[in-house]
Coordinates of C-alpha atoms and ligand atoms in Angstrom, one line a residue:
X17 CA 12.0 12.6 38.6
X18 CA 9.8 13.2 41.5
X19 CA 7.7 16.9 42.2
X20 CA 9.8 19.1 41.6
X21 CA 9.7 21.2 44.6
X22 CA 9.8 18.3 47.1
X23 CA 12.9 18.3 49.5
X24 CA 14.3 15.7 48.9
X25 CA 17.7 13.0 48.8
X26 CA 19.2 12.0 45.5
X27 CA 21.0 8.7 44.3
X28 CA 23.4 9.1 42.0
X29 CA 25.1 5.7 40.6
X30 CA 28.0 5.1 41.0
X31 CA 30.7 4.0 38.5
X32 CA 33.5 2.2 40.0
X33 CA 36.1 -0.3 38.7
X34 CA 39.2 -1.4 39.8
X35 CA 41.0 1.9 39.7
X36 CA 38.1 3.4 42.0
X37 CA 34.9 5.1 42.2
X38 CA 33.5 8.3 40.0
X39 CA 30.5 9.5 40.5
X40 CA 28.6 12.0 37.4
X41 CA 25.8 14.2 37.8
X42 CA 24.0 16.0 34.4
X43 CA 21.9 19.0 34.8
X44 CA 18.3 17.9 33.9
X45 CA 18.7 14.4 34.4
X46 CA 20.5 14.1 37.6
X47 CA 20.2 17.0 39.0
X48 CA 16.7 18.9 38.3
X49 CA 17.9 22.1 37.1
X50 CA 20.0 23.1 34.3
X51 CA 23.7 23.5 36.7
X52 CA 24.3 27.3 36.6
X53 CA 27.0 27.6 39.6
X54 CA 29.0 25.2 41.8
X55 CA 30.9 26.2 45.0
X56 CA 32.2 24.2 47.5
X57 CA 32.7 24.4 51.6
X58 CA 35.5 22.8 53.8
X59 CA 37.5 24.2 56.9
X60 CA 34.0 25.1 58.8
X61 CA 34.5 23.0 62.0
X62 CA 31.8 21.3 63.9
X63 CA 30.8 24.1 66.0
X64 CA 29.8 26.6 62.9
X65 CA 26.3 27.0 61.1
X66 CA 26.4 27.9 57.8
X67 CA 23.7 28.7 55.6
X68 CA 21.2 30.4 57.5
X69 CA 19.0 32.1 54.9
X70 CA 16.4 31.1 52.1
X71 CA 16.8 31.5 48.7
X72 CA 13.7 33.9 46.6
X73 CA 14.9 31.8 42.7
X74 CA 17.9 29.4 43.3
X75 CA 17.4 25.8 43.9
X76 CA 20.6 23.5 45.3
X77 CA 21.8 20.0 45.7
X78 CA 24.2 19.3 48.5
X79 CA 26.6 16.6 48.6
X80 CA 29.3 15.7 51.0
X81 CA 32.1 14.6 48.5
X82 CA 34.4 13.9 51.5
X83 CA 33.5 13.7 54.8
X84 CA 30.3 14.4 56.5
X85 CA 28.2 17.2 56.9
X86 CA 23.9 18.3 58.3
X87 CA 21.5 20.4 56.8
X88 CA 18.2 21.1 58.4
X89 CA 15.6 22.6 56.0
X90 CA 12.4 24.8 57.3
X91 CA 9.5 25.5 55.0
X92 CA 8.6 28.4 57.1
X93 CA 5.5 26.6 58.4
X94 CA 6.9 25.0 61.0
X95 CA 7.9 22.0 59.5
X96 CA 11.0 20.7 59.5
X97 CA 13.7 17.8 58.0
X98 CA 17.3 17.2 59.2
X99 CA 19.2 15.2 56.0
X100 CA 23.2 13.7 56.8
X101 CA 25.2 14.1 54.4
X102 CA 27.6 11.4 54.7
X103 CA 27.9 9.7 50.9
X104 CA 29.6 11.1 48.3
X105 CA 27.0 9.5 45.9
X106 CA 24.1 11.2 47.3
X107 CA 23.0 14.5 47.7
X108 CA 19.8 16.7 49.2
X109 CA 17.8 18.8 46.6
X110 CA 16.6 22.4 48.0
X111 CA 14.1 24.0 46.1
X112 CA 13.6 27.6 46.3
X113 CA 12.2 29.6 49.6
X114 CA 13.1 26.6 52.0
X115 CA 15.1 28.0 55.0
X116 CA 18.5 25.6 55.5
X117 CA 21.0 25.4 58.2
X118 CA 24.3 23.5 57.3
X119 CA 26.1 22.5 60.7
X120 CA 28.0 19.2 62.3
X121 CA 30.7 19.6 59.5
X122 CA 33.4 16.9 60.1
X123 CA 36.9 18.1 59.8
X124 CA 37.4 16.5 56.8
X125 CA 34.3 17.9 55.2
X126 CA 34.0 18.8 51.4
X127 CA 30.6 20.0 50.6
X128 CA 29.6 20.5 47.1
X129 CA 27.0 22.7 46.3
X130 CA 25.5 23.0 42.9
X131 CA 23.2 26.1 42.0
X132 CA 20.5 26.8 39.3
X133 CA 21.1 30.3 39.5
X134 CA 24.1 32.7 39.3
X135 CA 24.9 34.2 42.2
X136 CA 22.5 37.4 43.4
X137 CA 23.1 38.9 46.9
X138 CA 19.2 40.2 46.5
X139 CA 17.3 36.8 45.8
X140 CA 19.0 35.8 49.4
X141 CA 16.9 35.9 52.7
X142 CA 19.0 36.5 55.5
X143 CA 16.2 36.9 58.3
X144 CA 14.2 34.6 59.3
X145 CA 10.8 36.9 60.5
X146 CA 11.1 38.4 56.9
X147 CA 11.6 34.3 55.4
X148 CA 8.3 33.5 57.0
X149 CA 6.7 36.4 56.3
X150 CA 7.4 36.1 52.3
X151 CA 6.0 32.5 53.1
X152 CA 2.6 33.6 54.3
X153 CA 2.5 35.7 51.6
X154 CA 3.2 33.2 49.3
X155 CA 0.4 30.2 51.1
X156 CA -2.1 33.6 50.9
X157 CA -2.8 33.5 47.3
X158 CA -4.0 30.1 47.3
Ligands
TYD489 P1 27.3 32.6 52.4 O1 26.1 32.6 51.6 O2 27.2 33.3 53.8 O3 27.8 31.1 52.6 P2 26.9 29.9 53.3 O4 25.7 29.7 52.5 O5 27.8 28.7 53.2 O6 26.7 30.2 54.7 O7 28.5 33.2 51.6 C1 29.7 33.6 52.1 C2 30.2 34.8 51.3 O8 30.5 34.4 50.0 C3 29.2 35.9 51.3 O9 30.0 37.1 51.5 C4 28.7 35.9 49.9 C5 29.8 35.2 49.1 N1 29.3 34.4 48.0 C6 29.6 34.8 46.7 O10 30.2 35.8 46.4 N2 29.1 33.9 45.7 C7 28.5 32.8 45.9 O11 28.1 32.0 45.0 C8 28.2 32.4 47.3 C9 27.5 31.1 47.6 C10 28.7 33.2 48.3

């Protein structure tokens, strides 16, 4: 596994035979967090952004497990990275405080999303002044 905090897309193998394809990601090995929540997104049509806040603790991997879907991640220091999800056997990995933007969803869009954490309305950043602020912060005590 690469750093740990890098952004970064996934490869998961596939295992396919002649009855079709299956794909199997472990916490730990696949994924690089112990899987603490999943949830899923479809029905958001191509004209909606989700996401639109960072996370303080959780990290997620993304993957499109039908259709197609982007996610554009910020660091808070002005850079950025725009990932397609378009595979069902790959996926982006988030780490925690990276702003994201999930957008372009096709109509036949089902995006997986698997957490570290449970879900906590407080560890969510929902603006982006306070997002960068917390980053500065963060750079500060280096
Ligand atoms: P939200 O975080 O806005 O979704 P997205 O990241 O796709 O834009 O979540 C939508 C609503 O669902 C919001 O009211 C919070 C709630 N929610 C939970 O209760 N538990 C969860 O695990 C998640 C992800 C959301």
């Amino acid at each position: 596994m690469n750093n740990h905090n890098e952004v970064r897309m996934l490869e998961f193998p596939e295992k396919g035979d002649k009855r079709g394809r299956m794909v199997v990601v472990e916490g730990m090995q696949d994924i690089p967090f112990e899987i603490k929540r999943i949830f899923y997104i479809y029905g958001s049509d191509s004209e909606v952004v989700r996401g639109q806040h960072a996370n303080r603790k959780s990290e997620f991997v993304l993957i499109n497990v039908a259709g197609k879907s982007k996610v554009k991640v910020l660091d808070g220091l002005g850079n950025e990275s725009i990932f397609c999800l378009n595979r069902p056997h790959t996926g982006v990995y988030l780490p925690n405080m990276v702003w994201k933007d999930m957008y372009d969803f096709s109509s036949d869009s089902v995006l997986l999303v698997l957490a570290s954490e449970h879900y906590d309305a407080d560890e969510y950043i929902r603006d982006y002044a306070e997002f960068e602020k917390e980053v500065i912060k963060t750079v500060k005590k280096w």
